[in-house]
């Protein structure tokens, strides 16, 4: 059975200029010198719908004034539809600032209709929009219920009961005939349905009956689905000049919500993002600040991408105030299917590990998060070097083939420089005399570099049975009879 979610945006005219997280500021939108949209602070000042411009400016002189821009509203409605593609590929635009989603096939993936509605609300809020949601088994029914303020999940029978209580004025084809209908005492859809269909069609036209039939699920509905563009590039103009990069995180999530919808529709994941912070133009023009975010593993989850971008912005210093943001996906990969394991992996999945590493890199910088890169050398202090964790592990040099299986145990902690040990009764001493716990391991190498090394490594423990990795350094060359020296090189866990 199909199930529809209708997302009605009642404040689209106003939020096309100022997102809802700036709701504490007074703002008014005019259309033909009359008020068409008002923020809550301006309404508290006494501004009302339909008021003339002069009266509104007198009541709320500190408000932000805007002329209605249908093109900006249509663009923002399209951004909302693109962001919602991450929940279902069947998204369509409806009249009067509404987006419709057919989610019958998506319920199991997102944990049911209530959990899906919560996710849709979060996505719409990240776009800076206010919304009223409603669910129904027909698209027109969900659209009518959302515009009237109902937000519940409805079964077919309860949907019909609620539709019958809605005002007739919600039907666009019936509005030109409201005076005649009210004269008949018809003010609700239930009363309108009880009128003779033939007479109602002659008086009001066929469109009224067709829309009622679609709303009640008695007629087929045709839709034009929203399609994701072949490439992703999104841009947003900021309502004010912003001097601090960390404040831009709220606006960046609006772009990331669109990216998540585009990736979901295209079944892709992103490996590199490019966020451009645009600055002043004209005589004080400054080149855009480019922030590149590279991921070790391609991702598409909106929360993860937003956390990385937020950390990146927190470490960025703006050379000039930002007036716009743009986001581009530079490197893409196919979206990987989720794990099919019955039980979760202990310690988290590989994806969780990669997300943690990427978050640390974004917060601390790539030069502060390193990974071990083994090298083909028998000397312990040379057999490893540190490189950036974002570097491809397959491109790193590999150790000597077969060595890992033949080597004796190695300590977890290797000292930066071997620590000399003194002898006590012909035994190496570290806090207490050390007792040998393994036969010697001879390492003799480095002769090709002019620095030959001859060492005998031992596992040893003290009186408390703390295990150490020590070696005996042999001195050759001009002093072959000199007593060997002892060093501490590592500690076992």
CSV table of C-alpha atoms in Angstrom, one decimal, residues 33-458:
chain,number,residue,atom,x,y,z
A,33,UNK,CA,3.4,47.0,-0.9
A,34,UNK,CA,1.4,44.7,1.4
A,35,UNK,CA,2.7,42.3,4.1
A,36,UNK,CA,2.7,38.7,2.9
A,37,UNK,CA,4.9,37.0,5.5
A,38,UNK,CA,5.9,38.0,9.0
A,39,UNK,CA,8.3,36.6,11.6
A,40,UNK,CA,7.2,36.1,15.2
A,41,UNK,CA,9.0,39.2,16.6
A,42,UNK,CA,7.5,41.5,13.9
A,43,UNK,CA,4.1,40.0,14.7
A,44,UNK,CA,4.6,40.8,18.3
A,45,UNK,CA,5.2,44.4,17.3
A,46,UNK,CA,1.7,44.5,15.8
A,47,UNK,CA,2.4,43.8,12.1
A,48,UNK,CA,-0.3,41.8,10.5
A,49,UNK,CA,-0.9,40.0,7.1
A,50,UNK,CA,-2.1,42.3,4.4
A,51,UNK,CA,-1.0,45.5,6.2
A,52,UNK,CA,0.4,48.3,4.0
A,53,UNK,CA,4.1,49.0,3.9
A,54,UNK,CA,3.9,52.3,5.7
A,55,UNK,CA,2.0,51.0,8.7
A,56,UNK,CA,4.2,48.0,9.1
A,57,UNK,CA,7.4,50.1,9.0
A,58,UNK,CA,5.9,52.4,11.6
A,59,UNK,CA,5.1,49.5,14.0
A,60,UNK,CA,8.4,47.6,13.6
A,61,UNK,CA,11.0,50.1,12.4
A,62,UNK,CA,14.0,47.8,13.2
A,63,UNK,CA,12.7,44.8,11.2
A,64,UNK,CA,14.5,43.5,8.1
A,65,UNK,CA,12.4,44.3,5.0
A,66,UNK,CA,12.3,42.1,1.9
A,67,UNK,CA,10.4,42.1,-1.4
A,68,UNK,CA,8.9,38.7,-2.2
A,69,UNK,CA,11.1,36.7,-4.6
A,70,UNK,CA,9.2,33.8,-6.3
A,71,UNK,CA,12.4,32.6,-8.0
A,72,UNK,CA,14.3,32.4,-4.7
A,73,UNK,CA,11.3,30.5,-3.1
A,74,UNK,CA,11.3,28.0,-6.0
A,75,UNK,CA,15.0,27.4,-5.7
A,76,UNK,CA,14.7,26.8,-2.0
A,77,UNK,CA,11.8,24.4,-2.6
A,78,UNK,CA,13.9,22.5,-5.1
A,79,UNK,CA,16.8,22.3,-2.5
A,80,UNK,CA,14.4,20.8,0.0
A,81,UNK,CA,13.2,18.2,-2.6
A,82,UNK,CA,16.8,17.4,-3.4
A,83,UNK,CA,17.7,16.9,0.3
A,84,UNK,CA,14.7,14.6,0.8
A,85,UNK,CA,15.8,12.3,-2.0
A,86,UNK,CA,18.0,10.5,0.6
A,87,UNK,CA,14.8,8.9,2.0
A,88,UNK,CA,13.1,7.9,-1.2
A,89,UNK,CA,13.6,8.3,-4.9
A,90,UNK,CA,9.9,9.2,-5.3
A,91,UNK,CA,9.8,12.9,-4.4
A,92,UNK,CA,7.6,15.4,-6.2
A,93,UNK,CA,6.7,19.1,-5.8
A,94,UNK,CA,3.2,20.1,-5.0
A,95,UNK,CA,1.5,23.5,-5.3
A,96,UNK,CA,1.5,26.0,-2.5
A,97,UNK,CA,5.0,25.3,-1.1
A,98,UNK,CA,4.7,21.6,-0.4
A,99,UNK,CA,7.0,18.5,-1.1
A,100,UNK,CA,5.5,15.0,-1.3
A,101,UNK,CA,7.4,11.8,-0.6
A,102,UNK,CA,6.1,8.3,-1.4
A,103,UNK,CA,7.7,6.3,1.4
A,104,UNK,CA,5.9,2.9,1.3
A,105,UNK,CA,9.1,1.1,0.3
A,106,UNK,CA,11.4,3.0,2.7
A,107,UNK,CA,9.7,2.3,6.1
A,108,UNK,CA,11.8,-0.8,7.0
A,109,UNK,CA,15.1,0.9,6.1
A,110,UNK,CA,14.5,3.9,8.4
A,111,UNK,CA,12.7,2.1,11.2
A,112,UNK,CA,9.1,2.9,10.6
A,113,UNK,CA,7.0,5.9,9.7
A,114,UNK,CA,7.5,7.7,13.0
A,115,UNK,CA,11.3,7.4,12.9
A,116,UNK,CA,11.2,8.5,9.2
A,117,UNK,CA,9.1,11.5,10.0
A,118,UNK,CA,11.6,12.5,12.7
A,119,UNK,CA,14.5,12.2,10.2
A,120,UNK,CA,12.6,14.3,7.6
A,121,UNK,CA,12.0,17.0,10.2
A,122,UNK,CA,15.7,17.1,11.1
A,123,UNK,CA,16.7,17.5,7.4
A,124,UNK,CA,14.1,20.3,6.8
A,125,UNK,CA,15.4,22.1,10.0
A,126,UNK,CA,19.0,21.9,8.7
A,127,UNK,CA,17.8,23.7,5.6
A,128,UNK,CA,16.6,26.5,7.8
A,129,UNK,CA,13.0,25.8,7.1
A,130,UNK,CA,9.8,25.4,9.2
A,131,UNK,CA,7.5,22.6,8.2
A,132,UNK,CA,4.3,20.9,8.9
A,133,UNK,CA,4.2,17.1,8.2
A,134,UNK,CA,1.3,14.8,7.6
A,135,UNK,CA,0.9,11.2,6.4
A,136,UNK,CA,-1.8,9.6,4.3
A,137,UNK,CA,-2.4,6.9,1.8
A,138,UNK,CA,-3.0,9.4,-1.0
A,139,UNK,CA,-0.7,12.3,-2.1
A,140,UNK,CA,-3.6,14.8,-2.3
A,141,UNK,CA,-4.9,13.8,1.1
A,142,UNK,CA,-1.5,14.2,2.7
A,143,UNK,CA,-1.2,17.6,1.1
A,144,UNK,CA,-4.5,18.8,2.4
A,145,UNK,CA,-3.9,17.5,5.9
A,146,UNK,CA,-0.4,19.1,6.0
A,147,UNK,CA,-1.7,22.5,5.0
A,148,UNK,CA,-4.4,22.3,7.7
A,149,UNK,CA,-1.9,21.5,10.4
A,150,UNK,CA,-2.5,17.7,11.0
A,151,UNK,CA,0.7,15.9,11.8
A,152,UNK,CA,-0.5,12.4,12.7
A,153,UNK,CA,0.0,9.1,10.9
A,154,UNK,CA,-3.4,8.1,9.4
A,155,UNK,CA,-5.1,4.9,8.3
A,156,UNK,CA,-7.5,5.1,5.3
A,157,UNK,CA,-10.6,5.3,7.5
A,158,UNK,CA,-9.3,7.9,9.9
A,159,UNK,CA,-7.9,9.9,6.9
A,160,UNK,CA,-11.4,10.2,5.4
A,161,UNK,CA,-12.9,11.3,8.7
A,162,UNK,CA,-10.2,14.0,9.1
A,163,UNK,CA,-10.6,15.1,5.5
A,164,UNK,CA,-14.3,15.6,6.0
A,165,UNK,CA,-13.7,18.2,8.7
A,166,UNK,CA,-11.3,20.3,6.6
A,167,UNK,CA,-12.5,23.7,5.2
A,168,UNK,CA,-13.6,23.8,1.6
A,169,UNK,CA,-11.2,26.8,1.1
A,170,UNK,CA,-8.2,24.4,1.1
A,171,UNK,CA,-9.3,23.1,-2.4
A,172,UNK,CA,-7.8,25.5,-4.9
A,173,UNK,CA,-10.4,24.7,-7.6
A,174,UNK,CA,-13.2,25.5,-5.1
A,175,UNK,CA,-12.0,29.0,-4.1
A,176,UNK,CA,-13.6,30.9,-6.9
A,177,UNK,CA,-17.0,29.5,-5.8
A,178,UNK,CA,-16.6,29.9,-2.0
A,179,UNK,CA,-19.4,32.6,-1.8
A,180,UNK,CA,-21.9,30.3,-3.6
A,181,UNK,CA,-20.9,27.3,-1.5
A,182,UNK,CA,-21.1,29.2,1.8
A,183,UNK,CA,-24.5,30.4,0.8
A,184,UNK,CA,-25.5,26.8,0.6
A,185,UNK,CA,-24.1,26.1,4.0
A,186,UNK,CA,-21.2,24.1,2.6
A,187,UNK,CA,-18.0,24.9,4.6
A,188,UNK,CA,-16.4,21.4,5.1
A,189,UNK,CA,-15.2,18.8,2.6
A,190,UNK,CA,-17.7,16.3,4.0
A,191,UNK,CA,-20.6,18.6,3.2
A,192,UNK,CA,-19.2,19.3,-0.2
A,193,UNK,CA,-19.0,15.5,-0.9
A,194,UNK,CA,-22.7,15.1,-0.1
A,195,UNK,CA,-23.8,17.5,-2.8
A,196,UNK,CA,-25.0,16.0,-6.1
A,197,UNK,CA,-22.0,15.4,-8.3
A,198,UNK,CA,-23.6,16.3,-11.5
A,199,UNK,CA,-24.9,19.6,-10.3
A,200,UNK,CA,-21.6,20.4,-8.6
A,201,UNK,CA,-19.7,19.6,-11.8
A,202,UNK,CA,-22.0,21.9,-13.8
A,203,UNK,CA,-21.6,24.8,-11.3
A,204,UNK,CA,-17.9,24.5,-10.2
A,205,UNK,CA,-16.3,22.5,-12.9
A,206,UNK,CA,-14.8,19.0,-13.1
A,207,UNK,CA,-11.5,20.0,-11.3
A,208,UNK,CA,-13.2,20.1,-7.8
A,209,UNK,CA,-14.5,16.6,-8.1
A,210,UNK,CA,-11.2,15.2,-9.5
A,211,UNK,CA,-9.2,16.7,-6.6
A,212,UNK,CA,-11.6,15.4,-4.0
A,213,UNK,CA,-11.5,11.9,-5.6
A,214,UNK,CA,-7.7,12.0,-5.5
A,215,UNK,CA,-7.6,13.1,-1.9
A,216,UNK,CA,-9.9,10.3,-0.8
A,217,UNK,CA,-7.9,7.7,-2.8
A,218,UNK,CA,-10.7,7.1,-5.2
A,219,UNK,CA,-8.8,8.2,-8.4
A,220,UNK,CA,-5.4,7.6,-9.8
A,221,UNK,CA,-2.7,10.2,-9.2
A,222,UNK,CA,0.1,11.1,-11.7
A,223,UNK,CA,3.3,12.8,-10.5
A,224,UNK,CA,6.4,14.2,-12.0
A,225,UNK,CA,9.3,12.9,-9.9
A,226,UNK,CA,12.2,15.1,-8.9
A,227,UNK,CA,15.5,14.0,-10.6
A,228,UNK,CA,18.9,14.6,-9.1
A,229,UNK,CA,21.3,16.5,-11.5
A,230,UNK,CA,24.2,14.6,-13.1
A,231,UNK,CA,26.8,16.6,-11.0
A,232,UNK,CA,26.6,18.3,-7.6
A,233,UNK,CA,27.4,21.9,-6.9
A,234,UNK,CA,25.4,24.0,-4.4
A,235,UNK,CA,25.7,27.6,-3.3
A,236,UNK,CA,24.0,29.7,-0.7
A,237,UNK,CA,24.2,33.4,-0.1
A,238,UNK,CA,24.5,34.4,3.6
A,239,UNK,CA,22.0,36.9,5.0
A,240,UNK,CA,24.8,38.9,6.7
A,241,UNK,CA,28.6,39.3,6.5
A,242,UNK,CA,30.1,36.7,8.8
A,243,UNK,CA,33.6,37.2,10.3
A,244,UNK,CA,34.0,33.9,12.2
A,245,UNK,CA,34.3,30.6,10.3
A,246,UNK,CA,32.9,28.4,13.0
A,247,UNK,CA,29.5,30.3,12.7
A,248,UNK,CA,29.3,29.1,9.1
A,249,UNK,CA,28.7,25.5,10.2
A,250,UNK,CA,24.9,26.1,10.4
A,251,UNK,CA,24.9,27.3,6.8
A,252,UNK,CA,27.2,24.5,5.6
A,253,UNK,CA,24.8,21.9,6.9
A,254,UNK,CA,22.2,23.3,4.5
A,255,UNK,CA,24.5,22.4,1.6
A,256,UNK,CA,25.4,19.0,3.1
A,257,UNK,CA,21.7,18.1,3.4
A,258,UNK,CA,21.4,18.7,-0.3
A,259,UNK,CA,24.6,16.7,-0.9
A,260,UNK,CA,23.2,13.7,1.1
A,261,UNK,CA,20.0,13.7,-0.9
A,262,UNK,CA,22.0,13.9,-4.2
A,263,UNK,CA,24.3,11.0,-3.1
A,264,UNK,CA,21.3,8.9,-2.0
A,265,UNK,CA,19.6,9.4,-5.3
A,266,UNK,CA,22.7,8.6,-7.4
A,267,UNK,CA,23.8,5.8,-5.1
A,268,UNK,CA,27.2,7.4,-4.7
A,269,UNK,CA,29.6,8.2,-1.9
A,270,UNK,CA,32.1,11.1,-1.7
A,271,UNK,CA,35.8,10.9,-1.1
A,272,UNK,CA,36.7,14.6,-1.3
A,273,UNK,CA,34.7,17.8,-0.7
A,274,UNK,CA,35.6,21.3,-1.6
A,275,UNK,CA,33.9,24.1,0.4
A,276,UNK,CA,34.5,27.7,-0.9
A,277,UNK,CA,34.0,30.7,1.3
A,278,UNK,CA,33.3,33.7,-0.9
A,279,UNK,CA,34.3,37.2,0.3
A,280,UNK,CA,33.6,40.8,-0.7
A,281,UNK,CA,33.5,41.8,-4.4
A,282,UNK,CA,34.4,45.1,-6.0
A,283,UNK,CA,37.3,47.2,-4.8
A,284,UNK,CA,37.7,45.2,-1.6
A,285,UNK,CA,37.5,41.9,-3.5
A,286,UNK,CA,39.3,38.9,-2.0
A,287,UNK,CA,39.8,35.5,-3.5
A,288,UNK,CA,37.6,32.7,-2.1
A,289,UNK,CA,38.9,30.6,0.8
A,290,UNK,CA,39.0,27.0,-0.3
A,291,UNK,CA,38.7,24.3,2.3
A,292,UNK,CA,39.3,20.7,1.0
A,293,UNK,CA,38.1,17.8,3.0
A,294,UNK,CA,39.6,14.4,2.0
A,295,UNK,CA,38.1,11.2,3.4
A,296,UNK,CA,40.0,7.9,3.8
A,297,UNK,CA,36.9,6.0,2.9
A,298,UNK,CA,34.1,7.3,0.7
A,299,UNK,CA,31.1,8.3,2.8
A,300,UNK,CA,27.5,9.6,2.3
A,301,UNK,CA,26.1,10.0,5.8
A,302,UNK,CA,25.1,13.6,6.4
A,303,UNK,CA,25.9,13.6,10.2
A,304,UNK,CA,29.5,12.3,9.5
A,305,UNK,CA,30.1,14.8,6.8
A,306,UNK,CA,28.8,17.7,8.9
A,307,UNK,CA,31.0,16.8,11.8
A,308,UNK,CA,34.0,16.8,9.6
A,309,UNK,CA,33.1,20.2,8.0
A,310,UNK,CA,32.4,21.7,11.4
A,311,UNK,CA,35.8,20.7,12.7
A,312,UNK,CA,37.4,22.0,9.5
A,313,UNK,CA,35.7,25.4,9.8
A,314,UNK,CA,36.6,25.7,13.5
A,315,UNK,CA,40.3,25.6,12.6
A,316,UNK,CA,39.9,28.1,9.7
A,317,UNK,CA,40.8,31.8,10.0
A,318,UNK,CA,38.9,34.0,7.6
A,319,UNK,CA,41.0,36.7,5.8
A,320,UNK,CA,37.8,38.7,5.2
A,321,UNK,CA,34.0,38.4,6.0
A,322,UNK,CA,32.2,35.7,4.1
A,323,UNK,CA,29.1,36.5,2.1
A,324,UNK,CA,28.4,33.2,0.4
A,325,UNK,CA,29.2,29.4,0.6
A,326,UNK,CA,29.5,26.9,-2.2
A,327,UNK,CA,30.1,23.1,-2.0
A,328,UNK,CA,31.3,20.8,-4.6
A,329,UNK,CA,31.9,17.0,-4.6
A,330,UNK,CA,35.3,16.5,-6.3
A,331,UNK,CA,35.8,12.7,-6.0
A,332,UNK,CA,33.0,10.2,-6.0
A,333,UNK,CA,32.8,6.4,-5.6
A,334,UNK,CA,30.0,3.8,-5.7
A,335,UNK,CA,28.0,3.6,-2.5
A,336,UNK,CA,29.0,0.4,-0.6
A,337,UNK,CA,26.2,-1.9,0.7
A,338,UNK,CA,25.8,-2.2,4.4
A,339,UNK,CA,27.2,-5.1,6.4
A,340,UNK,CA,25.1,-8.3,6.3
A,341,UNK,CA,26.5,-9.8,9.5
A,342,UNK,CA,24.0,-11.1,12.0
A,343,UNK,CA,26.0,-9.9,15.0
A,344,UNK,CA,27.8,-6.5,15.2
A,345,UNK,CA,31.6,-6.6,15.0
A,346,UNK,CA,33.3,-6.2,18.4
A,347,UNK,CA,34.8,-2.8,18.9
A,348,UNK,CA,32.8,-1.3,16.0
A,349,UNK,CA,32.9,-1.8,12.3
A,350,UNK,CA,35.6,-0.7,9.9
A,351,UNK,CA,33.4,2.2,8.9
A,352,UNK,CA,33.3,3.4,12.5
A,353,UNK,CA,37.1,3.3,12.7
A,354,UNK,CA,37.5,5.3,9.5
A,355,UNK,CA,35.0,7.9,10.7
A,356,UNK,CA,36.9,8.3,14.0
A,357,UNK,CA,40.2,8.8,12.1
A,358,UNK,CA,38.7,11.3,9.8
A,359,UNK,CA,37.2,13.3,12.7
A,360,UNK,CA,40.6,13.4,14.4
A,361,UNK,CA,42.3,14.6,11.2
A,362,UNK,CA,39.7,17.3,10.8
A,363,UNK,CA,40.1,18.4,14.4
A,364,UNK,CA,43.9,18.1,14.9
A,365,UNK,CA,45.2,18.4,11.4
A,366,UNK,CA,46.7,15.7,9.1
A,367,UNK,CA,50.2,16.3,10.5
A,368,UNK,CA,49.1,15.3,14.0
A,369,UNK,CA,47.5,11.9,13.2
A,370,UNK,CA,50.1,9.4,12.1
A,371,UNK,CA,50.2,5.7,11.2
A,372,UNK,CA,53.1,3.2,11.3
A,373,UNK,CA,54.8,2.5,8.1
A,374,UNK,CA,57.1,-0.6,8.4
A,375,UNK,CA,60.4,-0.6,6.4
A,376,UNK,CA,62.6,-3.5,5.2
A,377,UNK,CA,65.3,-3.3,7.9
A,378,UNK,CA,66.3,-5.5,10.8
A,379,UNK,CA,67.2,-2.7,13.1
A,380,UNK,CA,64.2,-2.0,15.4
A,381,UNK,CA,64.7,1.8,15.4
A,382,UNK,CA,64.9,1.9,11.6
A,383,UNK,CA,62.3,-0.8,10.8
A,384,UNK,CA,59.4,1.7,11.3
A,385,UNK,CA,58.6,5.3,10.3
A,386,UNK,CA,55.6,7.5,10.8
A,387,UNK,CA,53.5,9.0,8.0
A,388,UNK,CA,50.1,10.7,7.7
A,389,UNK,CA,47.1,8.4,8.5
A,390,UNK,CA,45.3,9.6,5.3
A,391,UNK,CA,48.1,8.1,3.1
A,392,UNK,CA,47.1,5.0,1.3
A,393,UNK,CA,48.4,2.0,3.2
A,394,UNK,CA,48.9,0.0,0.0
A,395,UNK,CA,51.4,2.6,-1.2
A,396,UNK,CA,53.6,2.3,1.9
A,397,UNK,CA,56.8,0.2,1.9
A,398,UNK,CA,56.3,-3.3,3.2
A,399,UNK,CA,58.6,-5.2,5.6
A,400,UNK,CA,60.9,-8.0,4.6
A,401,UNK,CA,58.8,-10.8,3.3
A,402,UNK,CA,58.2,-13.7,5.7
A,403,UNK,CA,59.9,-11.8,8.6
A,404,UNK,CA,56.8,-11.5,10.7
A,405,UNK,CA,56.3,-15.2,11.0
A,406,UNK,CA,60.0,-15.9,12.0
A,407,UNK,CA,60.6,-13.0,14.4
A,408,UNK,CA,60.6,-13.6,18.2
A,409,UNK,CA,58.2,-11.6,20.3
A,410,UNK,CA,58.6,-7.8,20.0
A,411,UNK,CA,57.6,-5.3,22.8
A,412,UNK,CA,54.6,-3.0,22.4
A,413,UNK,CA,56.6,0.0,23.5
A,414,UNK,CA,59.9,0.8,21.9
A,415,UNK,CA,62.0,3.6,23.4
A,416,UNK,CA,62.9,6.5,21.2
A,417,UNK,CA,66.6,5.9,22.1
A,418,UNK,CA,68.1,2.9,23.9
A,419,UNK,CA,68.7,3.6,27.6
A,420,UNK,CA,72.1,2.4,28.9
A,421,UNK,CA,72.1,-0.2,31.7
A,422,UNK,CA,74.7,-0.8,34.4
A,423,UNK,CA,75.9,-4.2,35.5
A,424,UNK,CA,75.4,-5.6,39.0
A,425,UNK,CA,77.1,-8.8,39.8
A,426,UNK,CA,77.6,-9.4,36.0
A,427,UNK,CA,73.9,-8.9,35.3
A,428,UNK,CA,72.2,-5.9,33.7
A,429,UNK,CA,70.4,-3.8,36.3
A,430,UNK,CA,67.2,-1.8,35.9
A,431,UNK,CA,65.6,-1.0,39.3
A,432,UNK,CA,66.4,-4.6,40.3
A,433,UNK,CA,68.8,-7.2,38.7
A,434,UNK,CA,67.3,-8.5,35.5
A,435,UNK,CA,66.8,-12.2,34.8
A,436,UNK,CA,67.0,-13.5,31.2
A,437,UNK,CA,63.7,-15.1,30.0
A,438,UNK,CA,64.7,-16.0,26.4
A,439,UNK,CA,67.7,-17.1,24.4
A,440,UNK,CA,69.7,-14.4,22.5
A,441,UNK,CA,68.5,-13.0,19.2
A,442,UNK,CA,71.5,-11.8,17.1
A,443,UNK,CA,71.0,-8.8,14.8
A,444,UNK,CA,74.0,-7.9,12.8
A,445,UNK,CA,73.4,-5.3,10.0
A,446,UNK,CA,74.1,-1.8,8.8
A,447,UNK,CA,77.5,-2.6,7.4
A,448,UNK,CA,76.6,-1.1,4.0
A,449,UNK,CA,76.0,2.3,5.5
A,450,UNK,CA,79.4,2.4,7.4
A,451,UNK,CA,77.6,2.0,10.7
A,452,UNK,CA,77.7,-1.7,11.5
A,453,UNK,CA,75.4,-2.9,14.3
A,454,UNK,CA,76.0,-6.2,16.3
A,455,UNK,CA,73.5,-6.8,19.0
A,456,UNK,CA,72.2,-9.7,21.1
A,457,UNK,CA,68.6,-9.1,22.1
A,458,UNK,CA,67.0,-10.8,25.2
